[in-house]
CSV table of C-alpha atoms and ligand atoms in Angstrom, one decimal:
chain,number,residue,atom,x,y,z
A,227,MET,CA,250.6,-189.2,-153.9
A,228,THR,CA,250.6,-189.8,-157.6
A,229,SER,CA,253.6,-189.6,-160.3
A,230,THR,CA,253.0,-187.5,-163.3
A,231,MET,CA,254.7,-188.2,-166.6
A,232,ASN,CA,257.6,-186.0,-166.2
A,233,GLY,CA,258.1,-188.0,-162.8
A,234,SER,CA,257.5,-185.1,-160.2
A,235,VAL,CA,255.1,-186.1,-157.4
A,236,ILE,CA,251.9,-184.2,-156.9
A,237,SER,CA,249.5,-184.4,-153.6
A,238,SER,CA,246.6,-186.8,-154.4
A,239,GLU,CA,244.5,-184.4,-152.3
A,240,GLN,CA,244.6,-181.4,-155.0
A,241,PRO,CA,243.0,-182.0,-158.6
A,242,ALA,CA,246.1,-183.2,-160.8
A,243,ARG,CA,244.9,-181.4,-163.7
A,244,GLU,CA,245.2,-178.1,-162.1
A,245,PHE,CA,248.8,-178.5,-162.4
A,246,ASN,CA,248.9,-178.5,-165.9
A,247,LEU,CA,247.7,-175.0,-166.0
A,248,LEU,CA,250.7,-172.4,-165.8
A,249,GLY,CA,251.1,-171.7,-162.2
A,250,ILE,CA,250.7,-167.6,-162.4
A,251,TYR,CA,247.2,-167.8,-160.2
A,252,ASN,CA,246.3,-168.7,-156.6
A,253,ARG,CA,243.0,-170.2,-157.8
A,254,ALA,CA,240.3,-170.6,-155.2
A,255,PRO,CA,239.3,-174.2,-154.0
A,256,MET,CA,236.1,-174.4,-155.7
A,257,THR,CA,235.2,-175.6,-159.2
A,258,PHE,CA,232.7,-173.7,-160.9
A,259,VAL,CA,230.5,-175.7,-163.2
A,260,ARG,CA,227.3,-173.5,-164.1
A,261,GLY,CA,225.9,-169.9,-163.9
A,262,SER,CA,222.7,-168.2,-163.9
A,263,GLY,CA,222.0,-164.3,-163.5
A,264,ALA,CA,223.9,-163.2,-160.6
A,265,TYR,CA,224.7,-166.4,-159.3
A,266,LEU,CA,227.6,-169.2,-159.9
A,267,PHE,CA,227.5,-172.8,-158.7
A,268,ASP,CA,230.2,-175.4,-157.9
A,269,GLY,CA,230.0,-179.2,-158.3
A,270,SER,CA,228.5,-179.9,-155.2
A,271,GLY,CA,225.7,-177.5,-156.1
A,272,LYS,CA,226.6,-174.8,-153.8
A,273,ALA,CA,225.1,-171.0,-155.0
A,274,TYR,CA,227.6,-168.1,-154.8
A,275,LEU,CA,226.3,-164.5,-155.3
A,276,ASP,CA,228.9,-163.0,-157.6
A,277,PHE,CA,230.2,-159.4,-156.5
A,278,ALA,CA,233.2,-159.6,-158.8
A,279,SER,CA,231.6,-160.4,-162.1
A,280,GLY,CA,234.9,-162.2,-163.4
A,281,ILE,CA,236.9,-159.0,-162.3
A,282,ALA,CA,234.1,-156.5,-164.2
A,283,VAL,CA,233.7,-158.9,-167.2
A,284,ASN,CA,230.0,-160.6,-166.8
A,285,ALA,CA,228.0,-157.1,-166.6
A,286,LEU,CA,225.1,-159.2,-167.9
A,287,GLY,CA,225.5,-162.0,-165.2
A,288,TYR,CA,225.4,-165.4,-166.3
A,289,GLY,CA,223.5,-167.5,-168.9
A,290,ASP,CA,221.9,-164.3,-170.4
A,291,GLU,CA,219.2,-165.1,-173.0
A,292,GLY,CA,219.9,-162.1,-175.1
A,293,ILE,CA,223.7,-163.2,-175.5
A,294,ARG,CA,222.6,-166.6,-176.2
A,295,GLY,CA,220.3,-165.1,-178.7
A,296,ALA,CA,223.1,-162.9,-180.5
A,297,MET,CA,225.5,-165.9,-180.4
A,298,GLU,CA,223.0,-168.3,-182.1
A,299,GLN,CA,222.0,-166.1,-184.8
A,300,ALA,CA,225.7,-165.2,-185.4
A,301,ILE,CA,226.7,-168.8,-185.8
A,302,GLY,CA,223.7,-169.1,-188.2
A,303,SER,CA,225.9,-167.1,-190.7
A,304,GLY,CA,228.8,-169.5,-190.7
A,305,LEU,CA,231.1,-166.8,-189.9
A,306,ILE,CA,233.1,-167.2,-186.9
A,307,HIS,CA,236.2,-165.3,-188.5
A,308,VAL,CA,236.6,-163.5,-191.5
A,309,SER,CA,240.3,-161.9,-191.9
A,310,ASN,CA,240.5,-158.0,-191.3
A,311,LEU,CA,241.6,-158.1,-195.1
A,312,TYR,CA,237.9,-158.1,-195.8
A,313,ARG,CA,234.7,-156.2,-194.8
A,314,THR,CA,232.2,-157.8,-192.5
A,315,GLU,CA,229.0,-156.3,-191.4
A,316,PRO,CA,229.0,-157.1,-187.6
A,317,ALA,CA,232.4,-155.2,-187.1
A,318,GLU,CA,231.3,-152.3,-189.1
A,319,ARG,CA,227.9,-152.1,-187.4
A,320,LEU,CA,229.6,-152.5,-183.7
A,321,ALA,CA,232.2,-150.0,-184.6
A,322,HIS,CA,229.2,-147.5,-185.6
A,323,ALA,CA,227.4,-148.3,-182.2
A,324,LEU,CA,230.4,-147.4,-180.4
A,325,VAL,CA,230.7,-144.2,-182.3
A,326,GLU,CA,227.2,-143.2,-182.1
A,327,ASN,CA,227.5,-143.6,-178.4
A,328,SER,CA,230.9,-141.6,-177.8
A,329,PHE,CA,232.8,-138.9,-178.6
A,330,ALA,CA,235.2,-141.2,-181.2
A,331,ALA,CA,235.3,-140.7,-184.9
A,332,ALA,CA,236.7,-144.5,-185.4
A,333,VAL,CA,237.3,-147.7,-183.5
A,334,PHE,CA,240.1,-150.4,-183.8
A,335,PHE,CA,239.2,-153.6,-182.3
A,336,CYS,CA,241.6,-156.3,-180.5
A,337,ASN,CA,241.4,-158.8,-177.9
A,338,SER,CA,242.3,-157.8,-174.3
A,339,GLY,CA,242.5,-154.8,-172.4
A,340,ALA,CA,246.6,-154.7,-172.5
A,341,GLU,CA,246.3,-154.8,-176.2
A,342,ALA,CA,243.9,-152.0,-176.6
A,343,ASN,CA,246.4,-150.1,-174.1
A,344,GLU,CA,249.2,-151.0,-176.4
A,345,GLY,CA,247.4,-150.0,-179.7
A,346,ALA,CA,246.4,-146.7,-178.2
A,347,PHE,CA,250.2,-146.1,-177.5
A,348,LYS,CA,251.2,-146.7,-181.2
A,349,PHE,CA,248.2,-144.4,-182.3
A,350,ALA,CA,249.6,-141.7,-179.8
A,351,ARG,CA,253.0,-141.9,-181.0
A,352,LYS,CA,251.8,-141.8,-184.4
A,353,TRP,CA,249.8,-138.9,-184.2
A,354,ALA,CA,252.0,-137.2,-182.3
A,355,ARG,CA,255.0,-137.2,-184.8
A,356,SER,CA,252.8,-136.1,-187.5
A,357,ILE,CA,251.7,-132.9,-185.6
A,358,GLY,CA,255.3,-132.5,-183.7
A,359,SER,CA,258.7,-134.0,-183.8
A,360,ASN,CA,260.5,-137.2,-183.8
A,361,ARG,CA,260.9,-136.3,-180.0
A,362,LYS,CA,257.5,-136.6,-179.5
A,363,THR,CA,257.0,-140.2,-178.1
A,364,GLY,CA,256.7,-140.3,-174.2
A,365,ILE,CA,253.8,-142.1,-172.5
A,366,VAL,CA,253.0,-140.6,-169.3
A,367,ALA,CA,251.1,-142.7,-166.6
A,368,LEU,CA,249.9,-142.0,-163.2
A,369,ARG,CA,251.0,-143.5,-159.9
A,370,GLY,CA,248.4,-146.3,-158.5
A,371,GLY,CA,247.4,-147.0,-162.4
A,372,PHE,CA,246.8,-150.5,-163.9
A,373,HIS,CA,247.4,-151.0,-167.7
A,374,GLY,CA,247.8,-154.4,-168.5
A,375,ARG,CA,250.6,-156.8,-168.5
A,376,LEU,CA,252.3,-156.5,-171.8
A,377,PHE,CA,255.6,-154.7,-172.2
A,378,ALA,CA,254.3,-151.2,-172.6
A,379,SER,CA,251.2,-151.3,-170.6
A,380,LEU,CA,253.3,-153.2,-167.9
A,381,ALA,CA,255.7,-150.1,-167.9
A,382,ALA,CA,252.8,-148.0,-167.6
A,383,THR,CA,251.5,-150.0,-164.4
A,384,ASP,CA,252.5,-149.0,-161.2
A,385,ARG,CA,252.9,-152.5,-159.4
A,386,PRO,CA,256.4,-152.9,-158.4
A,387,SER,CA,255.9,-156.7,-158.1
A,388,TYR,CA,254.4,-157.3,-161.3
A,389,ARG,CA,257.2,-155.3,-163.1
A,390,ALA,CA,260.4,-156.3,-161.2
A,391,PRO,CA,260.9,-159.9,-162.7
A,392,PHE,CA,260.2,-158.7,-166.3
A,393,GLU,CA,262.7,-155.8,-166.4
A,394,PRO,CA,263.6,-154.0,-168.5
A,395,LEU,CA,260.0,-153.0,-169.9
A,396,ALA,CA,259.6,-150.8,-173.0
A,397,GLY,CA,261.3,-147.6,-173.0
A,398,GLY,CA,259.6,-143.8,-173.2
A,399,VAL,CA,257.0,-144.6,-170.6
A,400,ALA,CA,257.1,-142.9,-167.3
A,401,ILE,CA,254.9,-143.0,-163.9
A,402,CYS,CA,254.2,-139.8,-162.4
A,403,GLU,CA,252.5,-138.6,-159.1
A,404,ARG,CA,248.9,-137.8,-159.0
A,405,THR,CA,249.6,-134.0,-158.5
A,406,LEU,CA,249.0,-131.3,-160.7
A,407,ALA,CA,252.6,-130.1,-159.8
A,408,ASP,CA,254.4,-133.1,-160.9
A,409,LEU,CA,252.7,-133.6,-164.1
A,410,ASP,CA,252.9,-129.9,-165.0
A,411,VAL,CA,256.6,-130.8,-165.2
A,412,ALA,CA,256.1,-134.5,-167.0
A,413,LEU,CA,253.8,-133.3,-169.3
A,414,ASP,CA,256.5,-131.6,-171.8
A,415,GLY,CA,254.6,-130.7,-175.0
A,416,GLU,CA,257.8,-131.5,-176.8
A,417,THR,CA,258.5,-134.7,-175.8
A,418,VAL,CA,255.2,-136.2,-174.5
A,419,ALA,CA,252.8,-137.8,-176.7
A,420,ALA,CA,250.2,-139.3,-174.3
A,421,LEU,CA,249.0,-139.2,-170.8
A,422,ILE,CA,247.0,-142.3,-169.6
A,423,VAL,CA,244.5,-142.3,-166.8
A,424,GLU,CA,242.3,-144.7,-165.3
A,425,PRO,CA,239.6,-142.2,-164.2
A,426,VAL,CA,238.8,-145.0,-161.3
A,427,GLN,CA,241.9,-146.8,-160.6
A,428,GLY,CA,240.4,-150.4,-160.0
A,429,GLU,CA,243.6,-152.6,-159.1
A,430,GLY,CA,244.8,-149.7,-157.5
A,431,GLY,CA,242.3,-149.8,-154.7
A,432,VAL,CA,239.2,-148.4,-156.3
A,433,ARG,CA,240.4,-144.7,-156.3
A,434,VAL,CA,238.1,-142.5,-157.9
A,435,LEU,CA,239.9,-139.4,-159.2
A,436,ASP,CA,238.8,-136.1,-158.6
A,437,ALA,CA,236.8,-134.4,-161.5
A,438,ALA,CA,238.4,-131.1,-161.4
A,439,PHE,CA,242.0,-132.7,-161.5
A,440,LEU,CA,241.1,-135.0,-164.5
A,441,ARG,CA,239.6,-131.5,-166.0
A,442,SER,CA,242.9,-129.6,-165.4
A,443,LEU,CA,244.6,-132.9,-167.0
A,444,ARG,CA,242.3,-132.2,-170.2
A,445,GLU,CA,243.2,-128.8,-170.3
A,446,ILE,CA,247.1,-129.0,-169.7
A,447,THR,CA,247.1,-131.8,-172.8
A,448,ALA,CA,244.7,-130.0,-175.0
A,449,GLU,CA,247.1,-127.1,-174.6
A,450,ARG,CA,250.4,-128.7,-175.3
A,451,ARG,CA,248.9,-131.4,-177.7
A,452,ILE,CA,249.2,-134.5,-175.9
A,453,ALA,CA,246.9,-137.3,-176.4
A,454,LEU,CA,244.5,-137.9,-173.4
A,455,ILE,CA,243.7,-141.7,-173.3
A,456,PHE,CA,241.2,-142.8,-170.5
A,457,ASP,CA,241.6,-146.6,-169.9
A,458,GLU,CA,238.1,-147.6,-169.1
A,459,ILE,CA,238.8,-151.4,-169.3
A,460,GLN,CA,237.4,-151.9,-165.7
A,461,CYS,CA,235.2,-148.8,-165.2
A,462,GLY,CA,233.8,-148.2,-168.3
A,463,LEU,CA,230.8,-149.6,-170.4
A,464,GLY,CA,228.1,-148.9,-167.6
A,465,ARG,CA,229.7,-149.3,-164.7
A,466,LEU,CA,229.6,-146.1,-163.3
A,467,GLY,CA,226.2,-145.6,-164.5
A,468,THR,CA,226.9,-143.9,-167.9
A,469,PHE,CA,227.8,-145.7,-171.0
A,470,LEU,CA,231.6,-144.4,-171.0
A,471,ALA,CA,233.5,-143.6,-167.7
A,472,CYS,CA,234.5,-140.1,-169.3
A,473,GLU,CA,231.0,-138.9,-169.3
A,474,SER,CA,230.7,-139.2,-165.6
A,475,PHE,CA,233.5,-136.6,-165.1
A,476,GLY,CA,232.4,-134.4,-167.9
A,477,ILE,CA,235.6,-135.0,-169.9
A,478,VAL,CA,236.0,-135.6,-173.6
A,479,PRO,CA,239.2,-137.5,-174.0
A,480,ASP,CA,241.1,-138.4,-177.2
A,481,MET,CA,240.9,-141.9,-177.3
A,482,VAL,CA,239.3,-144.6,-174.8
A,483,THR,CA,240.4,-147.9,-174.5
A,484,LEU,CA,237.6,-150.7,-173.6
A,485,ALA,CA,237.7,-154.6,-172.9
A,486,LYS,CA,236.4,-156.7,-170.1
A,487,PRO,CA,232.5,-156.6,-170.4
A,488,LEU,CA,232.8,-155.5,-174.2
A,489,ALA,CA,231.5,-159.0,-175.6
A,490,GLY,CA,229.8,-160.6,-172.7
A,491,GLY,CA,232.8,-162.7,-171.7
A,492,LEU,CA,234.4,-163.4,-175.3
A,493,PRO,CA,237.9,-161.9,-175.4
A,494,MET,CA,237.7,-158.6,-176.8
A,495,GLY,CA,239.1,-155.0,-176.6
A,496,ALA,CA,238.6,-151.8,-178.5
A,497,VAL,CA,240.3,-148.1,-178.5
A,498,LEU,CA,238.0,-145.5,-179.7
A,499,VAL,CA,239.6,-142.5,-181.3
A,500,SER,CA,239.1,-139.3,-182.1
A,501,ARG,CA,238.7,-138.0,-185.8
A,502,GLU,CA,242.4,-136.2,-185.5
A,503,ILE,CA,243.9,-139.3,-184.2
A,504,GLY,CA,242.1,-141.7,-186.6
A,505,ASP,CA,243.0,-139.3,-189.4
A,506,ALA,CA,246.8,-139.9,-188.5
A,507,MET,CA,246.5,-143.6,-188.9
A,508,ALA,CA,247.2,-145.4,-192.3
A,509,PRO,CA,246.7,-148.9,-193.7
A,510,GLY,CA,249.8,-151.2,-192.3
A,511,ASP,CA,250.1,-148.9,-189.1
A,512,HIS,CA,249.0,-151.6,-186.9
A,513,GLY,CA,247.3,-155.1,-186.9
A,514,THR,CA,245.6,-158.1,-185.3
A,515,THR,CA,244.4,-161.4,-186.7
A,516,PHE,CA,241.4,-162.1,-184.7
A,517,GLY,CA,240.3,-158.5,-183.9
A,518,GLY,CA,236.7,-157.6,-184.4
A,519,GLY,CA,235.8,-160.7,-186.1
A,520,PRO,CA,232.2,-161.6,-187.1
A,521,PHE,CA,231.1,-163.8,-184.3
A,522,ILE,CA,232.6,-161.8,-181.4
A,523,ALA,CA,231.2,-158.5,-183.0
A,524,SER,CA,227.8,-159.6,-183.2
A,525,VAL,CA,227.9,-160.7,-180.0
A,526,ALA,CA,229.3,-157.4,-178.6
A,527,GLU,CA,226.8,-155.6,-180.6
A,528,HIS,CA,224.1,-157.1,-178.4
A,529,VAL,CA,226.0,-156.2,-175.2
A,530,VAL,CA,226.8,-152.6,-176.3
A,531,GLU,CA,223.3,-152.0,-177.1
A,532,ARG,CA,221.9,-153.5,-173.4
A,533,LEU,CA,224.6,-151.4,-171.7
A,534,SER,CA,224.0,-148.4,-173.6
A,535,ASN,CA,220.1,-148.5,-172.4
A,536,PRO,CA,219.3,-145.3,-170.6
A,537,GLY,CA,217.0,-147.3,-168.4
A,538,LEU,CA,219.9,-149.5,-167.3
A,539,LEU,CA,222.1,-146.5,-167.0
A,540,ALA,CA,219.9,-144.7,-164.6
A,541,SER,CA,219.1,-147.8,-162.6
A,542,ILE,CA,223.0,-148.4,-161.7
A,543,ARG,CA,223.5,-144.3,-160.9
A,544,THR,CA,220.5,-144.9,-158.5
A,545,ASP,CA,221.2,-148.3,-156.9
A,546,GLY,CA,224.8,-147.4,-156.8
A,547,ILE,CA,224.4,-144.5,-154.6
A,548,TRP,CA,222.2,-146.5,-152.4
A,549,PHE,CA,224.9,-149.2,-152.6
A,550,GLY,CA,227.4,-146.6,-151.2
A,551,GLU,CA,225.1,-145.7,-148.7
A,552,GLN,CA,224.6,-149.1,-147.0
A,553,LEU,CA,228.3,-149.8,-147.2
A,554,HIS,CA,228.9,-146.5,-145.3
A,555,SER,CA,226.4,-147.8,-142.6
A,556,MET,CA,227.8,-151.2,-142.7
A,557,ALA,CA,231.1,-149.6,-142.1
A,558,GLN,CA,230.0,-147.9,-138.9
A,559,ARG,CA,228.1,-150.8,-137.4
A,560,SER,CA,230.9,-153.3,-137.8
A,561,GLY,CA,233.8,-151.5,-136.9
A,562,ARG,CA,235.9,-153.3,-139.1
A,563,VAL,CA,236.2,-150.9,-142.3
A,564,ARG,CA,238.6,-148.0,-142.4
A,565,ALA,CA,237.0,-146.4,-145.4
A,566,VAL,CA,234.7,-146.9,-148.4
A,567,ARG,CA,235.1,-145.4,-151.7
A,568,GLY,CA,233.6,-145.8,-155.3
A,569,MET,CA,230.6,-144.7,-157.5
A,570,GLY,CA,228.1,-146.8,-159.6
A,571,TYR,CA,228.7,-150.5,-159.2
A,572,MET,CA,232.5,-150.1,-158.6
A,573,TRP,CA,233.2,-149.9,-154.9
A,574,GLY,CA,236.4,-150.5,-152.7
A,575,ILE,CA,236.2,-150.9,-148.8
A,576,ASP,CA,239.5,-151.0,-146.8
A,577,VAL,CA,239.3,-153.3,-143.8
A,578,ILE,CA,241.2,-153.7,-141.1
A,579,GLU,CA,242.6,-157.1,-141.5
A,580,LYS,CA,244.1,-158.9,-144.6
A,581,ALA,CA,241.5,-158.4,-147.5
A,582,SER,CA,242.1,-162.1,-148.6
A,583,ASP,CA,241.0,-163.6,-145.3
A,584,VAL,CA,237.5,-161.8,-145.8
A,585,VAL,CA,237.4,-162.9,-149.3
A,586,GLU,CA,237.8,-166.7,-148.0
A,587,ARG,CA,235.1,-166.4,-145.5
A,588,GLY,CA,233.0,-164.8,-148.4
A,589,TRP,CA,233.2,-168.3,-150.1
A,590,ASP,CA,232.1,-169.9,-146.9
A,591,ALA,CA,228.9,-167.7,-146.9
A,592,GLY,CA,228.3,-167.9,-150.7
A,593,LEU,CA,229.8,-164.7,-151.8
A,594,LEU,CA,232.3,-163.8,-154.3
A,595,VAL,CA,234.4,-160.4,-153.8
A,596,ILE,CA,237.7,-159.7,-154.8
A,597,THR,CA,240.7,-157.7,-153.7
A,598,ALA,CA,242.7,-154.6,-154.7
A,599,GLY,CA,245.4,-154.5,-152.7
A,600,ASP,CA,246.4,-156.0,-149.4
A,601,HIS,CA,243.8,-154.1,-147.3
A,602,THR,CA,241.0,-153.3,-149.7
A,603,LEU,CA,238.0,-155.3,-150.8
A,604,ARG,CA,236.9,-154.7,-154.3
A,605,LEU,CA,233.2,-154.9,-155.3
A,606,LEU,CA,232.2,-155.2,-158.8
A,607,PRO,CA,228.5,-156.7,-158.9
A,608,PRO,CA,227.2,-157.3,-162.3
A,609,LEU,CA,225.2,-154.5,-163.8
A,610,ILE,CA,221.9,-156.5,-164.0
A,611,MET,CA,221.8,-157.0,-160.3
A,612,ARG,CA,219.0,-154.9,-158.7
A,613,ARG,CA,218.0,-154.3,-155.0
A,614,ALA,CA,217.2,-157.5,-153.9
A,615,ASP,CA,220.4,-159.4,-154.8
A,616,LEU,CA,222.4,-156.4,-153.8
A,617,GLU,CA,220.8,-156.2,-150.4
A,618,ARG,CA,221.4,-160.1,-150.1
A,619,GLY,CA,225.2,-159.8,-151.0
A,620,LEU,CA,225.6,-156.8,-148.4
A,621,GLY,CA,224.1,-158.9,-146.0
A,622,LEU,CA,226.6,-161.8,-146.8
A,623,LEU,CA,229.6,-159.2,-146.7
A,624,GLU,CA,228.6,-158.3,-143.4
A,625,GLN,CA,228.8,-161.8,-142.2
A,626,ALA,CA,232.0,-162.3,-144.0
A,627,LEU,CA,233.4,-159.2,-142.5
A,628,THR,CA,232.4,-159.7,-138.9
A,629,SER,CA,232.7,-163.9,-138.4
B,6,LIG,N1,243.5,-151.6,-167.6
B,6,LIG,C1,242.6,-151.7,-166.5
B,6,LIG,C2,242.1,-150.8,-166.0
B,6,LIG,C3,242.4,-153.1,-166.1
B,6,LIG,O1,241.6,-153.0,-165.1
B,6,LIG,C4,243.1,-154.3,-166.8
B,6,LIG,C5,242.5,-155.6,-166.4
B,6,LIG,O2,242.4,-155.8,-165.2
B,6,LIG,C6,243.8,-153.9,-167.7
B,6,LIG,C7,243.9,-152.6,-168.3
B,6,LIG,C8,244.1,-155.2,-168.8
B,6,LIG,O3,243.4,-155.9,-169.4
B,6,LIG,P1,243.4,-157.3,-169.7
B,6,LIG,O4,243.6,-158.2,-168.7
B,6,LIG,O5,242.4,-158.0,-170.7
B,6,LIG,O6,244.8,-157.4,-170.7
């Protein structure tokens, strides 16, 4: 036992420094000290094949030479931060690349996924007021969705245990069942500004929403002049085998929010907006100190170039189909899986035991997977992973499932 400065006593079996981090995570016992490609290494040198990618962040894996090169080049300019009061080339080039690769006409940069969604809600309200009345302010979200942990994004997040301790959350945000009948009522054109949808609900169990359902939502929102926001923070930027997830469903939303892999592991979010919504925004309407700084934007420019590469996207589509087939066969062989869902490099498998038990056995086997609910495992391999490593990871997963 050791006494800390504030007099409390901690167990000497635990690394004391961990206790200086706010206790809001149940951290795994290993400490990672190095990464290379699709592998992380702990202090003892043990390798872990990564099927989690830092929760969909490390799309290009670890120690990527291109990211390192982009960082070195960016640091050469001496510019890490320049205020948004001034112009910088990397932010403008990055915005241009995102616009060129999407439906969008303009981009807002921020620092995280939740912040991107909060921004999108504000943009939707400003636009909706400009075309409707002061009553057109409501935000509708879907059952099973996750949109972040700030007050409005949490209000749109369907996780009672994340919400309850912090209520009251931001007002004017409602969660609706995922049925057209319920949404037809909830999406009142007079009072609703935006509908936010995660086309593949990641935290909510890796649920791929039906393309026909999403198309109907597009039709209803367009008719009633409600902004359709696709939250692609987890499923966008190549993960489904298309640059934006909305392309996989054949839908053009009014806004798309991005974050996780955008800057190769550096914190960056973005809101892609249509011309009409962009035109409703004016100087002073929103802001952020760090968003789109020259260093991070230079790194993101490199990431966007890599993740929009048609060859990479085609491999994710083909290898993703193969990966799904392998998961289905494993499910049948093992008798320990109830369901397999997903597309591209985003899969969920419902297991017959506590998913966290399988996660822990994965650590023993040298595999990192995460959960999406009590009985669902979530697999988010780095997008650079090809068949050999996918196959190896599947072997380790089967070992963890059946041991
Ligand atoms: N939206 C989705 C779909 C997410 O998966 C996440 C994070 O897991 C967020 C929003 C929130 O992003 P952040 O943790 O960067 O605030």
